[in-house]
PDB file of C-alpha atoms in Angstrom:
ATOM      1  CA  UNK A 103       0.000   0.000   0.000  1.00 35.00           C
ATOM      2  CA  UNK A 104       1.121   3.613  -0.657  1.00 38.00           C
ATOM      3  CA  UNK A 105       2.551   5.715   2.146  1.00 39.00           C
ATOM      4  CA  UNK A 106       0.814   8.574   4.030  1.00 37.00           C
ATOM      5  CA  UNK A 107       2.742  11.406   2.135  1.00 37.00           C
ATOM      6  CA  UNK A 108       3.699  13.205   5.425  1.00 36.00           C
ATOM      7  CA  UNK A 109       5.664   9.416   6.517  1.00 33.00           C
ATOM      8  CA  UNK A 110       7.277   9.404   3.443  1.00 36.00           C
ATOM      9  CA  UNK A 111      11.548  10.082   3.182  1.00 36.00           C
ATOM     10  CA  UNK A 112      12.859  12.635   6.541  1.00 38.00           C
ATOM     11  CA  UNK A 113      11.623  15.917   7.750  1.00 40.00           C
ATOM     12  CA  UNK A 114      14.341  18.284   6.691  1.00 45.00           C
ATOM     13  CA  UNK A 115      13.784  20.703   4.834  1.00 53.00           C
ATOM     14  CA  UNK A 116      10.430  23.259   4.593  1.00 70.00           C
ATOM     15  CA  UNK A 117      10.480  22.937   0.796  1.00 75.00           C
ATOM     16  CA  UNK A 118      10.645  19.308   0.910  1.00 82.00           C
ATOM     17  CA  UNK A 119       7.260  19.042   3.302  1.00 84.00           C
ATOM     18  CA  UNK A 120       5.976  22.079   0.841  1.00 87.00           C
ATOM     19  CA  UNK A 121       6.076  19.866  -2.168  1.00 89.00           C
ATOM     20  CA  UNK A 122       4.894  17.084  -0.293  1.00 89.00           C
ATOM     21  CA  UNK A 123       2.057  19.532   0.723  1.00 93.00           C
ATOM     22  CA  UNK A 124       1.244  20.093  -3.299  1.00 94.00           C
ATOM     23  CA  UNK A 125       1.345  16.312  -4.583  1.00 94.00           C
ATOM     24  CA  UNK A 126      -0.930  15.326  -1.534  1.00 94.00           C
ATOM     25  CA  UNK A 127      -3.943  18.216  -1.904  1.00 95.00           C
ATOM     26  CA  UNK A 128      -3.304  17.239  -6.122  1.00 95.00           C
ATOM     27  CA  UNK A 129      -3.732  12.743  -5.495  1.00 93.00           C
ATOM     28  CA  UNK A 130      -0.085  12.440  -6.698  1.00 92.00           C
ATOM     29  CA  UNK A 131       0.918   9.225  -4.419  1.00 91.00           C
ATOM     30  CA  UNK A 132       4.277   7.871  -3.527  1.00 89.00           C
ATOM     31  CA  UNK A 133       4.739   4.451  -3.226  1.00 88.00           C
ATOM     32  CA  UNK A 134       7.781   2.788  -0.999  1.00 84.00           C
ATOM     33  CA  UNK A 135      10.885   2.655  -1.525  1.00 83.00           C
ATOM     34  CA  UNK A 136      10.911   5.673  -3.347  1.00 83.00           C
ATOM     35  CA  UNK A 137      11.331   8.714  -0.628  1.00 86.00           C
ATOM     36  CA  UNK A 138      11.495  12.203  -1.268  1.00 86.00           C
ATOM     37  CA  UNK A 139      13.790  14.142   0.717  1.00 83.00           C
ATOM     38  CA  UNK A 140      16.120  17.441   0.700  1.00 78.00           C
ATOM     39  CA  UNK A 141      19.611  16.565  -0.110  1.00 69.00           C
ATOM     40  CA  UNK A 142      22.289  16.153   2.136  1.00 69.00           C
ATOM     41  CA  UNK A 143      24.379  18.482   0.569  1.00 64.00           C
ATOM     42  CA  UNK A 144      21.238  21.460   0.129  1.00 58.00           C
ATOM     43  CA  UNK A 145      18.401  21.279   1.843  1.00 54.00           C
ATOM     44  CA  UNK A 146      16.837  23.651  -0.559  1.00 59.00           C
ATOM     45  CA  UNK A 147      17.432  21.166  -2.944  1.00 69.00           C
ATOM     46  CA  UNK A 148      14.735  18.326  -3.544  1.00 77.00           C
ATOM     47  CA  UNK A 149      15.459  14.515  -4.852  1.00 79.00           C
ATOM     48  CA  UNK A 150      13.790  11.225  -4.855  1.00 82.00           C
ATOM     49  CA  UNK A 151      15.839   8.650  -3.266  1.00 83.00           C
ATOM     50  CA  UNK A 152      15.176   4.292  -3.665  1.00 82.00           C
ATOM     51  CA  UNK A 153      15.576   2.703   0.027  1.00 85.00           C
ATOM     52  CA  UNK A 154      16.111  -0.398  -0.895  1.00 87.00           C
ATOM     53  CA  UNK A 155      16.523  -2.708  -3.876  1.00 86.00           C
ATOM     54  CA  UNK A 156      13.355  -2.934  -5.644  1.00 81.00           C
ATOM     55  CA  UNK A 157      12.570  -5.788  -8.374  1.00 85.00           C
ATOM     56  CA  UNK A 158      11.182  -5.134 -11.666  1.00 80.00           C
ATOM     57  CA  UNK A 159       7.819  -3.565 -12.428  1.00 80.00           C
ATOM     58  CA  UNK A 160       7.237  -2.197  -8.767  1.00 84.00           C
ATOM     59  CA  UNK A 161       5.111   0.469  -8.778  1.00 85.00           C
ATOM     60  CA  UNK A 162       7.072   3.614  -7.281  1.00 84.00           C
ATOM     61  CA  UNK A 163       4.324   6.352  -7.669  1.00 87.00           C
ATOM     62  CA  UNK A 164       0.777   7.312  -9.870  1.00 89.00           C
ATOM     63  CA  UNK A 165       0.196  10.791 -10.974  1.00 90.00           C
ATOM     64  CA  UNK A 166      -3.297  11.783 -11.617  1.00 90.00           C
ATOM     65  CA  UNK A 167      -3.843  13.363 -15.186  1.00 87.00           C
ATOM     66  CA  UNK A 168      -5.149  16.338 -13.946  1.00 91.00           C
ATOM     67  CA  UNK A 169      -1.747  16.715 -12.075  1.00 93.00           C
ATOM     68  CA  UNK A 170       0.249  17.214 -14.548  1.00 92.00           C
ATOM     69  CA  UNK A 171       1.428  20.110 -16.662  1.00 95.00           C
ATOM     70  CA  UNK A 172       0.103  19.839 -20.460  1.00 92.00           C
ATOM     71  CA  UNK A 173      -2.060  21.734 -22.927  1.00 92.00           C
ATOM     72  CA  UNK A 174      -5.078  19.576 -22.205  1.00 89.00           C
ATOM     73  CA  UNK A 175      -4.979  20.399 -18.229  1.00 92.00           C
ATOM     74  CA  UNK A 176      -3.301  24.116 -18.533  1.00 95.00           C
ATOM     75  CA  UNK A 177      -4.954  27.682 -17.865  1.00 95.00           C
ATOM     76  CA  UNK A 178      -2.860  29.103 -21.165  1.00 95.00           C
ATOM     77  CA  UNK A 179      -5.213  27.867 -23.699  1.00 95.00           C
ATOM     78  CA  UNK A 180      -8.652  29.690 -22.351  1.00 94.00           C
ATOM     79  CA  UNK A 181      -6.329  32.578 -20.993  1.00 94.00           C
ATOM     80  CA  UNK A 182      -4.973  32.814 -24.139  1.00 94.00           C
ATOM     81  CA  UNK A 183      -8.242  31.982 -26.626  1.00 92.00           C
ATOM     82  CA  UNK A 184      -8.588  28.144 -27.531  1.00 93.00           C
ATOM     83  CA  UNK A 185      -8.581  28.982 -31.114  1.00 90.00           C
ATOM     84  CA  UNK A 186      -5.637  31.166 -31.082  1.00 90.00           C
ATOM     85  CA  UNK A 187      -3.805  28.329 -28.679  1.00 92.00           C
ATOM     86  CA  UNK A 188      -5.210  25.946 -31.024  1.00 90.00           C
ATOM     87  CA  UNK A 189      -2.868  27.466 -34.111  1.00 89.00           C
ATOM     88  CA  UNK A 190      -0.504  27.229 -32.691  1.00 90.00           C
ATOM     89  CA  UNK A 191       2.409  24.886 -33.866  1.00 87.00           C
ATOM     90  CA  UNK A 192       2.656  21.409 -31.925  1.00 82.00           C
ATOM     91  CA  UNK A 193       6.748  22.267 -31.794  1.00 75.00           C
ATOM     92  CA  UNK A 194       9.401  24.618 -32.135  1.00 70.00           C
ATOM     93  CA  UNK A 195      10.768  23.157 -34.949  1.00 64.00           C
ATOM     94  CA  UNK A 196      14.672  22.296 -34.792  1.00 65.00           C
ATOM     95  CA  UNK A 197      14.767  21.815 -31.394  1.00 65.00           C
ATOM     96  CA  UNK A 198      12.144  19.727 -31.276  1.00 61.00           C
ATOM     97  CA  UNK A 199      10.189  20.488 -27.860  1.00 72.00           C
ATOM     98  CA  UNK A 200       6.759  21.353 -27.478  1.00 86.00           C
ATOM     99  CA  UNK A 201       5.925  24.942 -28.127  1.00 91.00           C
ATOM    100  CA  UNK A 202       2.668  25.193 -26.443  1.00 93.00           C
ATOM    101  CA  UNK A 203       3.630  23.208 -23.481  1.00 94.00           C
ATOM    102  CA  UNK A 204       6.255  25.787 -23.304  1.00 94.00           C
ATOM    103  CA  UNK A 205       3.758  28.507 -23.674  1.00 96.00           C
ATOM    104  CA  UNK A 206       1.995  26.986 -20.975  1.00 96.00           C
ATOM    105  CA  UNK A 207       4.839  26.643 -18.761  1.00 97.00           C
ATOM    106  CA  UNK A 208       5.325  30.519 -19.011  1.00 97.00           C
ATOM    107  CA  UNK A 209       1.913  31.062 -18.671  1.00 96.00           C
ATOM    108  CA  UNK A 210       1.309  29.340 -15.410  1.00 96.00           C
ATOM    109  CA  UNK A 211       4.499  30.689 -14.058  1.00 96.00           C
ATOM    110  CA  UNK A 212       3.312  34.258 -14.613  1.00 95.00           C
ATOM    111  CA  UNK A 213       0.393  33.204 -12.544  1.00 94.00           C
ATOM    112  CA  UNK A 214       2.236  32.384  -9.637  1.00 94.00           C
ATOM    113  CA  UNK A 215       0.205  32.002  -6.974  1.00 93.00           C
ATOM    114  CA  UNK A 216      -3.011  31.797  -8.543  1.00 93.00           C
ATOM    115  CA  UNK A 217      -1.427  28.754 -11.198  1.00 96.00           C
ATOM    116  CA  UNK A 218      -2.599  25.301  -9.817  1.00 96.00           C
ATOM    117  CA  UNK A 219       1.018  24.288 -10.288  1.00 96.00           C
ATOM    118  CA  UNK A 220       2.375  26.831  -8.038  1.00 95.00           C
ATOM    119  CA  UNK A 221       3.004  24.733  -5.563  1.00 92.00           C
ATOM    120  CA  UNK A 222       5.226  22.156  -8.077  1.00 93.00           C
ATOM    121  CA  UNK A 223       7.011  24.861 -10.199  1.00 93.00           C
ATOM    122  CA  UNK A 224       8.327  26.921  -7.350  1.00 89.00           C
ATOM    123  CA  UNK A 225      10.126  23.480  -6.708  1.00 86.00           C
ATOM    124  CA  UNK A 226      11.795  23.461  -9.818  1.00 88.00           C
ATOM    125  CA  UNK A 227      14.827  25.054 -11.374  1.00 87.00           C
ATOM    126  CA  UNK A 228      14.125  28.868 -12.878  1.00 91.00           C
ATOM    127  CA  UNK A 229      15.280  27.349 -16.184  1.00 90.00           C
ATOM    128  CA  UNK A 230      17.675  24.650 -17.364  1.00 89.00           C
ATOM    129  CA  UNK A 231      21.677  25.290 -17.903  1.00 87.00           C
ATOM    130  CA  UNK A 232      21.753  24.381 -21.436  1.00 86.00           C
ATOM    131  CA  UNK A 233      23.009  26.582 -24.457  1.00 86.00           C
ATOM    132  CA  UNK A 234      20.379  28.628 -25.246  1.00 86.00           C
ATOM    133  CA  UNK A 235      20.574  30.480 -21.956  1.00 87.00           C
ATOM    134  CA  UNK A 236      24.668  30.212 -21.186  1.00 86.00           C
ATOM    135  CA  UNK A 237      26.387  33.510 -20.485  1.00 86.00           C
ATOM    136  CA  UNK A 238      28.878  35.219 -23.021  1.00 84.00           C
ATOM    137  CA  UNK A 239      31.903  33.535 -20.805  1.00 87.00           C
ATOM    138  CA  UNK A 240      30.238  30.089 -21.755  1.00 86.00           C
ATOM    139  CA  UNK A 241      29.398  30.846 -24.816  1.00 86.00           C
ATOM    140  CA  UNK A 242      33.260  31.831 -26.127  1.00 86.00           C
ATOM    141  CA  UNK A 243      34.087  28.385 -24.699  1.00 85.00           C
ATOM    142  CA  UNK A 244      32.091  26.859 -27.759  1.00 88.00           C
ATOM    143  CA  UNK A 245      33.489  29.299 -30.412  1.00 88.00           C
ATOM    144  CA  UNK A 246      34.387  27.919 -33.484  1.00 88.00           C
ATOM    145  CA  UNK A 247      32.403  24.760 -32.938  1.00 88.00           C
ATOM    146  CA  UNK A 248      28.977  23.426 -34.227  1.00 89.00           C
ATOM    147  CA  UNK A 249      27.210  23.716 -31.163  1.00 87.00           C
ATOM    148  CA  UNK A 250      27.853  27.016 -31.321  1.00 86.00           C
ATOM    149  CA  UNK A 251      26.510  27.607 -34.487  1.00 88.00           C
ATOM    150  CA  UNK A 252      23.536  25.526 -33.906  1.00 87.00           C
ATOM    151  CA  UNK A 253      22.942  27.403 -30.526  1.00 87.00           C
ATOM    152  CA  UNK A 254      22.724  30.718 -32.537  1.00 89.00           C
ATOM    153  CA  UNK A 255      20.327  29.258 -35.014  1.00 89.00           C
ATOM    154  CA  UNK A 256      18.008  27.986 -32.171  1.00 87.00           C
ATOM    155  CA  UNK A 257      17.952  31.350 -30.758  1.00 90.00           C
ATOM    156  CA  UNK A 258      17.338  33.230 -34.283  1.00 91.00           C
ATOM    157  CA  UNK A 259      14.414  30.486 -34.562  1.00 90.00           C
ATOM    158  CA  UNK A 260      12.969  31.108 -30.905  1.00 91.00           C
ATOM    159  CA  UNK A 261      13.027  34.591 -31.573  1.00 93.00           C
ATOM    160  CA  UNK A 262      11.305  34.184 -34.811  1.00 93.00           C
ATOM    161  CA  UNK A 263       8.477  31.944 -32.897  1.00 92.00           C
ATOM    162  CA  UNK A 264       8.144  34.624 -29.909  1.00 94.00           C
ATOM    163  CA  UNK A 265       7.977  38.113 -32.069  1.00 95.00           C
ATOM    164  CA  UNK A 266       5.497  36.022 -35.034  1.00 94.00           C
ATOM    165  CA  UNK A 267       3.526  34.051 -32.953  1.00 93.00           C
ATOM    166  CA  UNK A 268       3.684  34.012 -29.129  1.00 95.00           C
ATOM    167  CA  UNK A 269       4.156  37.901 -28.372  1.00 95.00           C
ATOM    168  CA  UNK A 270       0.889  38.745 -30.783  1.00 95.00           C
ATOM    169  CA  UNK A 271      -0.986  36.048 -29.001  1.00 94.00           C
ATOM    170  CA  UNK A 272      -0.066  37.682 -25.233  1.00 95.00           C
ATOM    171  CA  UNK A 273      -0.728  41.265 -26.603  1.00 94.00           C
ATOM    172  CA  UNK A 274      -4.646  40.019 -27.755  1.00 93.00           C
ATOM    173  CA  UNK A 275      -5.518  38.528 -24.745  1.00 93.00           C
ATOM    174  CA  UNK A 276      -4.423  41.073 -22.683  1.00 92.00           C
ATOM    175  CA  UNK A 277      -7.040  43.252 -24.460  1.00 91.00           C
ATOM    176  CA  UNK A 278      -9.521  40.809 -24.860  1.00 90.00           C
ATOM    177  CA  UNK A 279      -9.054  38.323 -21.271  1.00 90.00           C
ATOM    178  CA  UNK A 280     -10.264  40.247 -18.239  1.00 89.00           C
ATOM    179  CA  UNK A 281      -8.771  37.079 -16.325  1.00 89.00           C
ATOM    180  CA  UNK A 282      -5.866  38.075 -18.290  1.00 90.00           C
ATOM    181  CA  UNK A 283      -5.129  40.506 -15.371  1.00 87.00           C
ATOM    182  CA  UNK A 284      -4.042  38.022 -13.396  1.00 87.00           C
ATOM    183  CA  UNK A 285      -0.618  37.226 -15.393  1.00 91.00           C
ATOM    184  CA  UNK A 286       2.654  39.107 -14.282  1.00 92.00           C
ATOM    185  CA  UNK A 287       3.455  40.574 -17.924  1.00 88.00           C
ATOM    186  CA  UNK A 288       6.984  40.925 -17.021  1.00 90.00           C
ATOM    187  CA  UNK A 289       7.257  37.133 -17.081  1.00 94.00           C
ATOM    188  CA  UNK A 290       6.037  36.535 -20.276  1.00 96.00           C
ATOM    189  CA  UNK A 291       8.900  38.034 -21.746  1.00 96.00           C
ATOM    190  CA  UNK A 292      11.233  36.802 -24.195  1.00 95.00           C
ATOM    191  CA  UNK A 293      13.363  35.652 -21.363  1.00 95.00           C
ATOM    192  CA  UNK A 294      10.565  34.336 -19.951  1.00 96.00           C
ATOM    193  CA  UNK A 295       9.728  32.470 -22.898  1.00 96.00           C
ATOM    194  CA  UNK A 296      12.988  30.749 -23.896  1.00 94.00           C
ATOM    195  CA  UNK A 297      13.606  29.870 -19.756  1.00 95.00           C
ATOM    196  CA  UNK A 298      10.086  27.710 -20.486  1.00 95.00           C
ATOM    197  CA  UNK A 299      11.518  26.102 -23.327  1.00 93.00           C
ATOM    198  CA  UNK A 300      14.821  24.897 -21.673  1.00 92.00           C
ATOM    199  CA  UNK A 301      12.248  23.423 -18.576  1.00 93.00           C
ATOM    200  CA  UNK A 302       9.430  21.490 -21.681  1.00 91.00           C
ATOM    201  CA  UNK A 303      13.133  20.842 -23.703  1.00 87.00           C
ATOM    202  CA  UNK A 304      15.114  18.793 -20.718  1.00 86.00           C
ATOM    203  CA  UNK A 305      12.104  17.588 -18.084  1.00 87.00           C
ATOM    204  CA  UNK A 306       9.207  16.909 -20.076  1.00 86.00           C
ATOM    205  CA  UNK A 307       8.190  13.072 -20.733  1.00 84.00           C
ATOM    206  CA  UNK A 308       5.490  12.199 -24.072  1.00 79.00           C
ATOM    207  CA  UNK A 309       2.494   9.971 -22.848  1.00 70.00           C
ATOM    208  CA  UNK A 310      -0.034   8.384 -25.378  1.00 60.00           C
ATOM    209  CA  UNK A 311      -3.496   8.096 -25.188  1.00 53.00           C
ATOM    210  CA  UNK A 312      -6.747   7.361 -27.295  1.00 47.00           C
ATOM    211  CA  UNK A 313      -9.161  10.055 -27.587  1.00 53.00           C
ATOM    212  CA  UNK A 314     -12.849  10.404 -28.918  1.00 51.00           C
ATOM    213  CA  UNK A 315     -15.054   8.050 -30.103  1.00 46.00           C
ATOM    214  CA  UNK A 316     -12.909   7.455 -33.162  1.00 45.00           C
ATOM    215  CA  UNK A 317     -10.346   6.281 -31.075  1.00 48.00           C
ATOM    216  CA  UNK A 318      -7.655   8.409 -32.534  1.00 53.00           C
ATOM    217  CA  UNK A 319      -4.285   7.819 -31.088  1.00 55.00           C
ATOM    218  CA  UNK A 320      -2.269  11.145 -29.855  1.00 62.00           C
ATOM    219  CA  UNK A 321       0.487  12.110 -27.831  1.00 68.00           C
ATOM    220  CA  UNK A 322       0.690  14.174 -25.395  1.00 77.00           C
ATOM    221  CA  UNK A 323       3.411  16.153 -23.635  1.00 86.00           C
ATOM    222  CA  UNK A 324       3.723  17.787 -20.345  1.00 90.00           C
ATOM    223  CA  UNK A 325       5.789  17.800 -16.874  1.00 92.00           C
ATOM    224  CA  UNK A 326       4.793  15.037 -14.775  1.00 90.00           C
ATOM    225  CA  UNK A 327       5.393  15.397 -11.285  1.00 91.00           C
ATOM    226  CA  UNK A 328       7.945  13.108  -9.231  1.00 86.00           C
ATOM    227  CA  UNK A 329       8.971  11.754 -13.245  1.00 83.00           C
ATOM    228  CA  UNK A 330      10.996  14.880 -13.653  1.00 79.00           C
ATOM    229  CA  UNK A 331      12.619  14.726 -10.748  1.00 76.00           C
ATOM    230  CA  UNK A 332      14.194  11.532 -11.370  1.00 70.00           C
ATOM    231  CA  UNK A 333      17.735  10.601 -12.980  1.00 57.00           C
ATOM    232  CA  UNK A 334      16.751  10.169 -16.406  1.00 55.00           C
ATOM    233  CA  UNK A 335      19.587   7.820 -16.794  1.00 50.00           C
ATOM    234  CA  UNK A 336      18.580   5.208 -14.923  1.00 47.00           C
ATOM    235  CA  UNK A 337      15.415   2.670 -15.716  1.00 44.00           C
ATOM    236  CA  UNK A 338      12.671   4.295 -14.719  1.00 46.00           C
ATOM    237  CA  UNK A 339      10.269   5.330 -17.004  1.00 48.00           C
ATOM    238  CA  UNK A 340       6.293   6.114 -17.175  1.00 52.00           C
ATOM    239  CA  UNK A 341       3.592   3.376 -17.873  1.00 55.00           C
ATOM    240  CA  UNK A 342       0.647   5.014 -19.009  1.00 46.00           C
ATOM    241  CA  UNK A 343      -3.092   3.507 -17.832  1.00 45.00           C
ATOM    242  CA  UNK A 344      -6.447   4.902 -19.650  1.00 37.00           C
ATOM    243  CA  UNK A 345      -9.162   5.588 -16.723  1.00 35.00           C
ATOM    244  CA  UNK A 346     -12.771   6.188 -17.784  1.00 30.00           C
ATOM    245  CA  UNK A 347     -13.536  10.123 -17.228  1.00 39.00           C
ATOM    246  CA  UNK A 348     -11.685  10.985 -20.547  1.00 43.00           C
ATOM    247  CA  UNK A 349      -8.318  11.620 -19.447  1.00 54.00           C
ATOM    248  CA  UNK A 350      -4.728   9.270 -18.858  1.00 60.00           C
ATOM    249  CA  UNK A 351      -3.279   8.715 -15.289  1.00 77.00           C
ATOM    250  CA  UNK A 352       0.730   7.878 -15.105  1.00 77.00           C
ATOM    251  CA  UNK A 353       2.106   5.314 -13.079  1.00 77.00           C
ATOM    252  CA  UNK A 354       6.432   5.192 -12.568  1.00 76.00           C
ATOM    253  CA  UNK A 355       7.790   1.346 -12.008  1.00 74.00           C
ATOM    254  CA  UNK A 356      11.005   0.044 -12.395  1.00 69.00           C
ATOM    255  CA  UNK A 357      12.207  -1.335 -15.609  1.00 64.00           C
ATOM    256  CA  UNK A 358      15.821  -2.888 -16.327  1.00 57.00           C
ATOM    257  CA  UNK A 359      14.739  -2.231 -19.686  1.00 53.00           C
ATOM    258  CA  UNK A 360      13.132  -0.360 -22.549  1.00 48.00           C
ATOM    259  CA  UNK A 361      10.073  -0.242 -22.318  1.00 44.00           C
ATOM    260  CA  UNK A 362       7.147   0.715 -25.137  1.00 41.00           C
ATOM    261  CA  UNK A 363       4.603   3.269 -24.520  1.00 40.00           C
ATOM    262  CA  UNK A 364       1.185   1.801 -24.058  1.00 35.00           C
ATOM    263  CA  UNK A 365      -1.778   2.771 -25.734  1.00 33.00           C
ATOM    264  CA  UNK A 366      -4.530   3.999 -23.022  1.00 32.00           C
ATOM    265  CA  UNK A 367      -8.248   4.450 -23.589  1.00 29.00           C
ATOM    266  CA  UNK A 368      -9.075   8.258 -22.573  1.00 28.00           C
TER     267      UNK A 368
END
């Protein structure tokens, strides 16, 4: 049986037991003998730690659709006008990530308090260390190379997306979304924007499910609580269940091996 959240891993730590606070109130359950707890060398710093050995397929936690962060369970899309959200492109081209999970990212960031994922996203990095956000004393170090090149066209191309299609998109609903108030417009910058793309780029996980009554397969992306925490390395990855009220829960087990992504009734 799961653990009580509030006996689960030590007591050090206020943003530890905050988190904790957040999966409990959202059904996200953690399953022994994976613990969360602050690390020993920062307690401001939160991991998920295994016990014990564990064999495979045990069940280490299940996240509840609605807790995780995607375009189907987002604020962005009616904040922003479904129709407009809706034309949106799926990705942001060469680097591949989601563009309107990073839209929503930014959007329920600039929410803060108000976002139903305050409580999670306060608990993660401000953005990821990769490239696209490294300072000029970085970036020299990859002068003359191809990452550097490619770094400069992802930028150029982010750009392009924020000025054509995400900055337009802010400006309308602004005029047009009284709950629009409600969004810090200094963090739906630019900066803003490209910090949300290094977070859906690095920590986000693709889930499948089978929606309508045509039965039309589609993937899905978003952050999934406790999954992005973990090593990515190591063999751990999401199995996907359908449940009956039209939407895909996530359960983490252990796997010594690939594993495929299973087709869920939603």
């Amino acid at each position: 049986p799961a653990a009580p959240m509030e006996a689960v891993g030590d007591a050090e730590g206020g943003r530890v037991e905050g988190l904790r606070t957040w999966l409990r109130e959202n059904r996200v359950r953690l399953h022994h003998p994976l613990e969360l707890r602050a690390r020993q060398d920062n307690a401001d710093n939160v991991g998920l730690f295994i016990v014990e050995p564990i064999p495979e397929g045990t069940l280490l936690a299940e996240i509840p659709h609605e807790a995780i962060l995607s375009e189907r369970t987002s604020s962005a899309p009616r904040l922003l006008g479904e129709r407009a959200f809706a034309r949106l492109p799926q990705h942001t081209g060469s680097m591949g990530c989601s563009l309107r999970l990073s839209v929503c990212i930014m959007i329920e960031k600039a929410l803060g308090s108000v976002s139903k994922w305050f409580g999670y996203l306060r608990f993660l990095p401000d953005y990821e260390h990769i490239p696209l956000v490294w300072d000029t004393a970085l970036c020299d170090l990859m002068k003359g190379t191809e990452l550097e090149d490619s770094t400069q066209e992802d930028l150029a191309e982010v750009s392009t997306i924020y000025e054509g299609l995400v900055q337009p998109l802010i400006a309308e609903a602004a005029e047009t979304c009284a709950d629009f108030a409600t969004v810090d417009k200094d963090a739906v910058s630019f900066e803003a924007f490209v910090k949300a793309i290094t977070l859906a780029s690095s920590r986000a996980f693709c889930y499948e499910h089978v929606a309508g009554s045509a039965s039309t397969e589609q993937v899905s992306e978003g952050l999934i609580p406790l999954a992005d925490l973990l090593n990515h390395r190591l063999p751990l990855s999401p199995d996907y269940r359908g449940s009956y009220s039209g939407s895909t829960d996530v359960t983490l087990r252990y796997t010594s091996r690939p594993t495929r992504r299973t087709r869920c009734s939603s």
